[in-house]
Amino acid sequence: MKAKAMVLEQFNQPLVQREFELSRLPEGALLVKILASGVCGSDLHMAEGEDPRTPLPIILGHEGVGEIVQIDGKKKDLNGEELNSGDWIIWNRGIVCNECFWCKVARQPYLCPNRKTYGINLSCRDYPHLLGAYAEYMVLFKETEILKIPKSIDPANLVLAGCSGATAMHGFDVLSEPLLGKTVVVQGAGPLGVFCVVAAKSLGASTVVMISGTKQRLELAMEAGADMVLNRHESSSEERIAILKTLTHNRGADVVIEASGSSNALIEGFNLLRRGGTYLVTGVAVPQQAIPVDVYKDLVFKNIDLKGIWVSDARHLIQAVELVIRHEKVFEKLVTHRLPLEKANEALRLVEERQALKVVLTCQ
Ligand SMILES: [Zn+2]
Ligand SMILES: [Zn+2]
């Protein structure tokens, strides 16, 4: 069989439509027809050569939802359910080795140095080529962790569960205390930030404050359950810090989540956080310029818990899928653009120009 895909062959050049021939599936692998493929901010960084993991040529796309077309042998999903042709699935974008220190001893598989990630560090040069979701079909290796999903959901609404949603759930997973009754600040109202709002409310946070610079995104954050939104362009950093103090008996937020993708957000964030609070840094995903940190004032004296969050594992994927299914109406509003696969370059442009909140590529 043959399958079309959009390939990144050179950095800073448009993706090129290519056709790949698939003769037989690798042992234990699945062939999946892509139903929806999310366009992630990371794809843009990769296309611009900013992500050091990117091999060329590569089929982009690490946020896929698909329908099983063929399975070599038998395979079960993460819930132990047998998988069959025709099932709709989502998968963990990363495959780990299950042999190294991080997989076996530290039990932090997301840090596995041998982690292979569809659409991120697997080139399409070698057979079976189809290892990214900007394609009609994808091959999922035997080791891939798969989750069957209900056919009642719109696949486009679910794509973010495979990347930003799972990463957000990883952040909440490392909190040392339940969120019940807590005050949470989310910095950045992109798909990751909106997901964090829904998750924080769902986990019992009493007050969730969203800070962003885009009016339309702030409105969606309100619909997603934020109790207060603060526009960066209509208030000063000092004003926002004062508002947080007012909301929290002069303490500051219990948890601050950086979901903006910018290291600079931390400069304000340290001042929004209370003494003894937790800072989850979830959005920064590519190398950036260093920021100054006042170690005494912001870190030690405040006794804060500063957590960097890198990708996710199967547990977080399941949690993210659950959350999207229960709040599908919100995530439906997040998907502002649906384009056919062939228009992947236009999709990347929409993300770059920040015209879109979430762009999803779909196959006809
Ligand atoms: Zn992503
Ligand atoms: Zn490993």
GROMACS .gro file of C-alpha atoms and ligand atoms in nm:
model
  366
    1MET     CA    1   0.000   0.000   0.000
    2LYS     CA    2   0.095   0.365  -0.041
    3ALA     CA    3   0.045   0.655   0.198
    4LYS     CA    4   0.084   1.029   0.164
    5ALA     CA    5   0.270   1.227   0.428
    6MET     CA    6   0.395   1.581   0.484
    7VAL     CA    7   0.771   1.574   0.531
    8LEU     CA    8   1.014   1.820   0.683
    9GLU     CA    9   1.319   1.781   0.458
   10GLN     CA   10   1.499   2.107   0.540
   11PHE     CA   11   1.467   2.348   0.829
   12ASN     CA   12   1.289   2.675   0.754
   13GLN     CA   13   1.148   2.533   0.431
   14PRO     CA   14   0.787   2.429   0.363
   15LEU     CA   15   0.695   2.067   0.431
   16VAL     CA   16   0.692   1.856   0.116
   17GLN     CA   17   0.419   1.608   0.027
   18ARG     CA   18   0.571   1.263  -0.028
   19GLU     CA   19   0.433   0.917  -0.086
   20PHE     CA   20   0.569   0.615   0.098
   21GLU     CA   21   0.530   0.252   0.010
   22LEU     CA   22   0.461   0.000   0.282
   23SER     CA   23   0.512  -0.365   0.192
   24ARG     CA   24   0.478  -0.549   0.521
   25LEU     CA   25   0.438  -0.448   0.884
   26PRO     CA   26   0.732  -0.488   1.122
   27GLU     CA   27   0.683  -0.770   1.373
   28GLY     CA   28   0.403  -0.697   1.620
   29ALA     CA   29   0.333  -0.353   1.471
   30LEU     CA   30   0.002  -0.182   1.398
   31LEU     CA   31  -0.104   0.006   1.090
   32VAL     CA   32  -0.325   0.301   1.178
   33LYS     CA   33  -0.531   0.531   0.960
   34ILE     CA   34  -0.490   0.881   1.101
   35LEU     CA   35  -0.826   1.039   1.189
   36ALA     CA   36  -0.684   1.358   1.339
   37SER     CA   37  -0.337   1.497   1.392
   38GLY     CA   38  -0.272   1.791   1.622
   39VAL     CA   39  -0.042   2.071   1.519
   40CYS     CA   40   0.169   2.146   1.825
   41GLY     CA   41   0.382   2.451   1.899
   42SER     CA   42   0.675   2.206   1.910
   43ASP     CA   43   0.619   2.124   1.542
   44LEU     CA   44   0.688   2.486   1.461
   45HIS     CA   45   1.006   2.484   1.670
   46MET     CA   46   1.114   2.169   1.489
   47ALA     CA   47   1.042   2.311   1.144
   48GLU     CA   48   1.254   2.612   1.237
   49GLY     CA   49   1.542   2.394   1.353
   50GLU     CA   50   1.511   2.500   1.720
   51ASP     CA   51   1.458   2.151   1.864
   52PRO     CA   52   1.792   1.971   1.896
   53ARG     CA   53   1.619   1.629   1.874
   54THR     CA   54   1.501   1.668   1.512
   55PRO     CA   55   1.645   1.430   1.247
   56LEU     CA   56   1.587   1.505   0.878
   57PRO     CA   57   1.388   1.406   0.683
   58ILE     CA   58   1.098   1.357   0.922
   59ILE     CA   59   0.720   1.327   0.909
   60LEU     CA   60   0.607   1.569   1.180
   61GLY     CA   61   0.311   1.502   1.410
   62HIS     CA   62   0.323   1.353   1.759
   63GLU     CA   63  -0.044   1.408   1.849
   64GLY     CA   64  -0.235   1.144   1.656
   65VAL     CA   65  -0.570   0.975   1.695
   66GLY     CA   66  -0.640   0.691   1.454
   67GLU     CA   67  -0.827   0.381   1.351
   68ILE     CA   68  -0.654   0.044   1.347
   69VAL     CA   69  -0.633  -0.099   0.995
   70GLN     CA   70  -0.406  -0.396   1.055
   71ILE     CA   71  -0.225  -0.567   1.342
   72ASP     CA   72   0.064  -0.807   1.309
   73GLY     CA   73  -0.035  -1.070   1.565
   74LYS     CA   74  -0.230  -0.988   1.882
   75LYS     CA   75  -0.204  -0.682   2.102
   76LYS     CA   76  -0.380  -0.540   2.407
   77ASP     CA   77  -0.425  -0.181   2.514
   78LEU     CA   78  -0.323  -0.020   2.846
   79ASN     CA   79  -0.647  -0.140   3.004
   80GLY     CA   80  -0.586  -0.499   2.893
   81GLU     CA   81  -0.849  -0.481   2.619
   82GLU     CA   82  -0.775  -0.674   2.301
   83LEU     CA   83  -0.720  -0.449   2.003
   84ASN     CA   84  -0.888  -0.517   1.670
   85SER     CA   85  -0.911  -0.363   1.324
   86GLY     CA   86  -1.163  -0.082   1.327
   87ASP     CA   87  -1.087   0.025   1.687
   88TRP     CA   88  -1.017   0.392   1.751
   89ILE     CA   89  -0.700   0.454   1.948
   90ILE     CA   90  -0.461   0.711   2.089
   91TRP     CA   91  -0.105   0.623   2.192
   92ASN     CA   92   0.184   0.731   2.405
   93ARG     CA   93   0.401   0.931   2.163
   94GLY     CA   94   0.717   0.806   2.334
   95ILE     CA   95   0.857   0.453   2.342
   96VAL     CA   96   1.103   0.379   2.621
   97CYS     CA   97   1.361   0.100   2.661
   98ASN     CA   98   1.242  -0.052   2.992
   99GLU     CA   99   1.603  -0.143   3.065
  100CYS     CA  100   1.785   0.171   3.176
  101PHE     CA  101   1.825   0.336   3.520
  102TRP     CA  102   1.536   0.578   3.457
  103CYS     CA  103   1.298   0.308   3.336
  104LYS     CA  104   1.390   0.042   3.593
  105VAL     CA  105   1.523   0.209   3.906
  106ALA     CA  106   1.409   0.571   3.917
  107ARG     CA  107   1.074   0.480   3.759
  108GLN     CA  108   1.075   0.800   3.557
  109PRO     CA  109   1.036   0.647   3.210
  110TYR     CA  110   0.976   0.989   3.052
  111LEU     CA  111   1.347   1.054   3.118
  112CYS     CA  112   1.465   0.738   2.942
  113PRO     CA  113   1.771   0.841   2.738
  114ASN     CA  114   1.667   0.587   2.472
  115ARG     CA  115   1.316   0.731   2.439
  116LYS     CA  116   1.197   0.729   2.077
  117THR     CA  117   0.920   0.974   1.995
  118TYR     CA  118   0.692   0.955   1.693
  119GLY     CA  119   0.709   1.274   1.488
  120ILE     CA  120   0.996   1.411   1.696
  121ASN     CA  121   1.310   1.199   1.677
  122LEU     CA  122   1.222   0.917   1.435
  123SER     CA  123   1.325   0.991   1.077
  124CYS     CA  124   1.120   0.873   0.781
  125ARG     CA  125   1.438   0.779   0.594
  126ASP     CA  126   1.429   0.420   0.713
  127TYR     CA  127   1.158   0.158   0.677
  128PRO     CA  128   0.870   0.163   0.778
  129HIS     CA  129   0.893   0.542   0.715
  130LEU     CA  130   0.545   0.627   0.846
  131LEU     CA  131   0.642   0.735   1.197
  132GLY     CA  132   0.472   1.074   1.225
  133ALA     CA  133   0.106   1.174   1.232
  134TYR     CA  134   0.114   1.431   0.948
  135ALA     CA  135   0.025   1.136   0.725
  136GLU     CA  136  -0.264   0.927   0.598
  137TYR     CA  137  -0.132   0.622   0.779
  138MET     CA  138   0.112   0.557   1.060
  139VAL     CA  139   0.300   0.249   1.176
  140LEU     CA  140   0.307   0.195   1.552
  141PHE     CA  141   0.582  -0.035   1.675
  142LYS     CA  142   0.506  -0.333   1.895
  143GLU     CA  143   0.632  -0.154   2.210
  144THR     CA  144   0.389   0.139   2.168
  145GLU     CA  145   0.150   0.193   2.460
  146ILE     CA  146  -0.200   0.217   2.317
  147LEU     CA  147  -0.534   0.323   2.458
  148LYS     CA  148  -0.864   0.235   2.296
  149ILE     CA  149  -1.102   0.534   2.287
  150PRO     CA  150  -1.480   0.555   2.250
  151LYS     CA  151  -1.614   0.632   1.903
  152SER     CA  152  -1.851   0.886   2.055
  153ILE     CA  153  -1.569   1.141   2.079
  154ASP     CA  154  -1.462   1.369   1.797
  155PRO     CA  155  -1.096   1.268   1.733
  156ALA     CA  156  -0.999   1.632   1.671
  157ASN     CA  157  -1.101   1.723   2.026
  158LEU     CA  158  -0.881   1.451   2.172
  159VAL     CA  159  -0.548   1.512   1.996
  160LEU     CA  160  -0.405   1.736   2.267
  161ALA     CA  161  -0.443   1.459   2.526
  162GLY     CA  162  -0.146   1.290   2.362
  163CYS     CA  163   0.093   1.581   2.418
  164SER     CA  164   0.010   1.895   2.617
  165GLY     CA  165  -0.269   1.722   2.810
  166ALA     CA  166  -0.048   1.435   2.919
  167THR     CA  167   0.233   1.677   3.006
  168ALA     CA  168  -0.007   1.883   3.218
  169MET     CA  169  -0.123   1.569   3.401
  170HIS     CA  170   0.243   1.482   3.464
  171GLY     CA  171   0.274   1.820   3.637
  172PHE     CA  172  -0.028   1.761   3.862
  173ASP     CA  173   0.100   1.409   3.930
  174VAL     CA  174   0.416   1.535   4.102
  175LEU     CA  175   0.233   1.768   4.345
  176SER     CA  176   0.301   1.656   4.700
  177GLU     CA  177  -0.044   1.762   4.825
  178PRO     CA  178  -0.399   1.749   4.681
  179LEU     CA  179  -0.518   2.066   4.507
  180LEU     CA  180  -0.843   2.074   4.704
  181GLY     CA  181  -0.915   2.428   4.821
  182LYS     CA  182  -0.595   2.567   4.674
  183THR     CA  183  -0.528   2.878   4.467
  184VAL     CA  184  -0.362   2.808   4.132
  185VAL     CA  185  -0.218   3.054   3.880
  186VAL     CA  186  -0.176   2.942   3.519
  187GLN     CA  187   0.055   3.151   3.301
  188GLY     CA  188  -0.037   3.123   2.931
  189ALA     CA  189  -0.373   3.042   2.773
  190GLY     CA  190  -0.265   2.816   2.488
  191PRO     CA  191  -0.390   2.456   2.468
  192LEU     CA  192  -0.157   2.354   2.755
  193GLY     CA  193  -0.278   2.638   2.978
  194VAL     CA  194  -0.646   2.580   2.907
  195PHE     CA  195  -0.596   2.211   2.979
  196CYS     CA  196  -0.432   2.306   3.312
  197VAL     CA  197  -0.735   2.518   3.405
  198VAL     CA  198  -0.977   2.230   3.341
  199ALA     CA  199  -0.753   1.986   3.528
  200ALA     CA  200  -0.695   2.216   3.827
  201LYS     CA  201  -1.070   2.278   3.873
  202SER     CA  202  -1.139   1.910   3.825
  203LEU     CA  203  -0.885   1.826   4.098
  204GLY     CA  204  -1.060   2.059   4.342
  205ALA     CA  205  -0.870   2.390   4.324
  206SER     CA  206  -1.093   2.660   4.471
  207THR     CA  207  -0.952   2.951   4.273
  208VAL     CA  208  -0.781   2.932   3.933
  209VAL     CA  209  -0.637   3.251   3.790
  210MET     CA  210  -0.528   3.263   3.425
  211ILE     CA  211  -0.274   3.519   3.302
  212SER     CA  212  -0.239   3.570   2.927
  213GLY     CA  213  -0.203   3.846   2.672
  214THR     CA  214  -0.477   3.742   2.429
  215LYS     CA  215  -0.838   3.846   2.488
  216GLN     CA  216  -0.993   3.558   2.292
  217ARG     CA  217  -0.782   3.305   2.481
  218LEU     CA  218  -0.874   3.457   2.816
  219GLU     CA  219  -1.242   3.424   2.730
  220LEU     CA  220  -1.194   3.057   2.658
  221ALA     CA  221  -1.006   3.017   2.987
  222MET     CA  222  -1.317   3.157   3.163
  223GLU     CA  223  -1.536   2.906   2.982
  224ALA     CA  224  -1.291   2.633   3.080
  225GLY     CA  225  -1.353   2.719   3.446
  226ALA     CA  226  -1.101   2.990   3.540
  227ASP     CA  227  -1.232   3.200   3.830
  228MET     CA  228  -1.038   3.507   3.723
  229VAL     CA  229  -0.845   3.608   3.413
  230LEU     CA  230  -0.578   3.879   3.398
  231ASN     CA  231  -0.470   4.034   3.070
  232ARG     CA  232  -0.096   4.102   3.065
  233HIS     CA  233  -0.155   4.400   2.837
  234GLU     CA  234  -0.411   4.560   3.066
  235SER     CA  235  -0.233   4.524   3.399
  236SER     CA  236   0.123   4.559   3.529
  237SER     CA  237   0.317   4.278   3.689
  238GLU     CA  238   0.298   4.464   4.024
  239GLU     CA  239  -0.081   4.489   3.992
  240ARG     CA  240  -0.114   4.116   3.923
  241ILE     CA  241   0.107   4.029   4.220
  242ALA     CA  242  -0.108   4.256   4.440
  243ILE     CA  243  -0.429   4.093   4.313
  244LEU     CA  244  -0.296   3.749   4.401
  245LYS     CA  245  -0.204   3.869   4.750
  246THR     CA  246  -0.556   4.006   4.794
  247LEU     CA  247  -0.707   3.674   4.691
  248THR     CA  248  -0.492   3.471   4.931
  249HIS     CA  249  -0.479   3.651   5.268
  250ASN     CA  250  -0.159   3.819   5.156
  251ARG     CA  251   0.020   3.488   5.093
  252GLY     CA  252   0.032   3.433   4.716
  253ALA     CA  253  -0.078   3.133   4.510
  254ASP     CA  254  -0.026   2.779   4.640
  255VAL     CA  255   0.068   2.659   4.293
  256VAL     CA  256   0.188   2.849   3.986
  257ILE     CA  257   0.199   2.671   3.649
  258GLU     CA  258   0.413   2.807   3.366
  259ALA     CA  259   0.227   2.708   3.047
  260SER     CA  260   0.338   2.996   2.826
  261GLY     CA  261   0.648   2.839   2.676
  262SER     CA  262   0.859   3.134   2.787
  263SER     CA  263   1.130   3.125   3.053
  264ASN     CA  264   1.060   3.492   3.125
  265ALA     CA  265   0.725   3.398   3.280
  266LEU     CA  266   0.917   3.269   3.582
  267ILE     CA  267   1.040   3.616   3.673
  268GLU     CA  268   0.683   3.722   3.754
  269GLY     CA  269   0.578   3.374   3.863
  270PHE     CA  270   0.819   3.361   4.158
  271ASN     CA  271   0.643   3.670   4.295
  272LEU     CA  272   0.294   3.524   4.247
  273LEU     CA  273   0.382   3.214   4.451
  274ARG     CA  274   0.345   3.193   4.830
  275ARG     CA  275   0.624   3.080   5.065
  276GLY     CA  276   0.630   2.702   5.055
  277GLY     CA  277   0.433   2.688   4.731
  278THR     CA  278   0.499   2.477   4.422
  279TYR     CA  279   0.605   2.602   4.080
  280LEU     CA  280   0.536   2.366   3.788
  281VAL     CA  281   0.731   2.459   3.476
  282THR     CA  282   0.549   2.273   3.200
  283GLY     CA  283   0.558   2.493   2.891
  284VAL     CA  284   0.926   2.555   2.815
  285ALA     CA  285   1.015   2.289   2.558
  286VAL     CA  286   1.312   2.423   2.359
  287PRO     CA  287   1.646   2.581   2.460
  288GLN     CA  288   1.602   2.949   2.554
  289GLN     CA  289   1.803   3.236   2.692
  290ALA     CA  290   1.877   3.202   3.065
  291ILE     CA  291   1.688   3.422   3.313
  292PRO     CA  292   1.823   3.577   3.635
  293VAL     CA  293   1.704   3.403   3.953
  294ASP     CA  294   1.743   3.551   4.301
  295VAL     CA  295   1.824   3.222   4.471
  296TYR     CA  296   1.792   3.356   4.826
  297LYS     CA  297   1.472   3.559   4.781
  298ASP     CA  298   1.281   3.345   4.529
  299LEU     CA  299   1.395   2.993   4.609
  300VAL     CA  300   1.551   2.937   4.952
  301PHE     CA  301   1.382   3.199   5.171
  302LYS     CA  302   1.048   3.109   5.015
  303ASN     CA  303   1.123   2.737   5.050
  304ILE     CA  304   0.947   2.671   4.721
  305ASP     CA  305   0.921   2.347   4.532
  306LEU     CA  306   1.042   2.421   4.178
  307LYS     CA  307   0.953   2.139   3.939
  308GLY     CA  308   1.057   2.111   3.577
  309ILE     CA  309   0.817   1.888   3.384
  310TRP     CA  310   0.950   1.697   3.084
  311VAL     CA  311   0.698   1.510   2.863
  312SER     CA  312   0.484   1.231   3.015
  313ASP     CA  313   0.419   0.858   3.043
  314ALA     CA  314   0.130   0.616   2.988
  315ARG     CA  315  -0.033   0.701   3.324
  316HIS     CA  316  -0.059   1.069   3.227
  317LEU     CA  317  -0.198   0.983   2.885
  318ILE     CA  318  -0.486   0.788   3.043
  319GLN     CA  319  -0.557   1.072   3.284
  320ALA     CA  320  -0.555   1.330   3.003
  321VAL     CA  321  -0.789   1.122   2.786
  322GLU     CA  322  -1.032   1.084   3.078
  323LEU     CA  323  -1.032   1.458   3.134
  324VAL     CA  324  -1.096   1.543   2.768
  325ILE     CA  325  -1.380   1.291   2.742
  326ARG     CA  326  -1.548   1.437   3.050
  327HIS     CA  327  -1.507   1.797   2.934
  328GLU     CA  328  -1.529   1.756   2.559
  329LYS     CA  329  -1.737   2.072   2.512
  330VAL     CA  330  -1.450   2.290   2.635
  331PHE     CA  331  -1.190   2.117   2.423
  332GLU     CA  332  -1.415   2.142   2.120
  333LYS     CA  333  -1.392   2.520   2.151
  334LEU     CA  334  -1.015   2.498   2.168
  335VAL     CA  335  -1.001   2.350   1.817
  336THR     CA  336  -1.025   2.669   1.613
  337HIS     CA  337  -0.908   2.530   1.279
  338ARG     CA  338  -0.945   2.199   1.094
  339LEU     CA  339  -0.747   2.156   0.774
  340PRO     CA  340  -0.681   1.869   0.538
  341LEU     CA  341  -0.339   1.701   0.562
  342GLU     CA  342  -0.217   1.867   0.240
  343LYS     CA  343  -0.252   2.208   0.407
  344ALA     CA  344  -0.001   2.131   0.684
  345ASN     CA  345   0.213   2.431   0.584
  346GLU     CA  346  -0.084   2.663   0.622
  347ALA     CA  347  -0.156   2.499   0.957
  348LEU     CA  348   0.197   2.574   1.080
  349ARG     CA  349   0.161   2.933   0.960
  350LEU     CA  350  -0.164   2.976   1.154
  351VAL     CA  351   0.011   2.856   1.468
  352GLU     CA  352   0.311   3.081   1.405
  353GLU     CA  353   0.095   3.388   1.353
  354ARG     CA  354  -0.100   3.297   1.667
  355GLN     CA  355  -0.425   3.316   1.470
  356ALA     CA  356  -0.522   2.974   1.589
  357LEU     CA  357  -0.558   2.819   1.931
  358LYS     CA  358  -0.548   2.459   1.818
  359VAL     CA  359  -0.513   2.347   1.457
  360VAL     CA  360  -0.597   1.988   1.370
  361LEU     CA  361  -0.515   1.813   1.044
  362THR     CA  362  -0.774   1.564   0.931
  363CYS     CA  363  -0.779   1.306   0.655
  364GLN     CA  364  -1.080   1.277   0.431
  365ZN      ZN  365   0.331   1.855   2.134
  366ZN      ZN  366   1.495   0.347   2.946
   0.00000   0.00000   0.00000
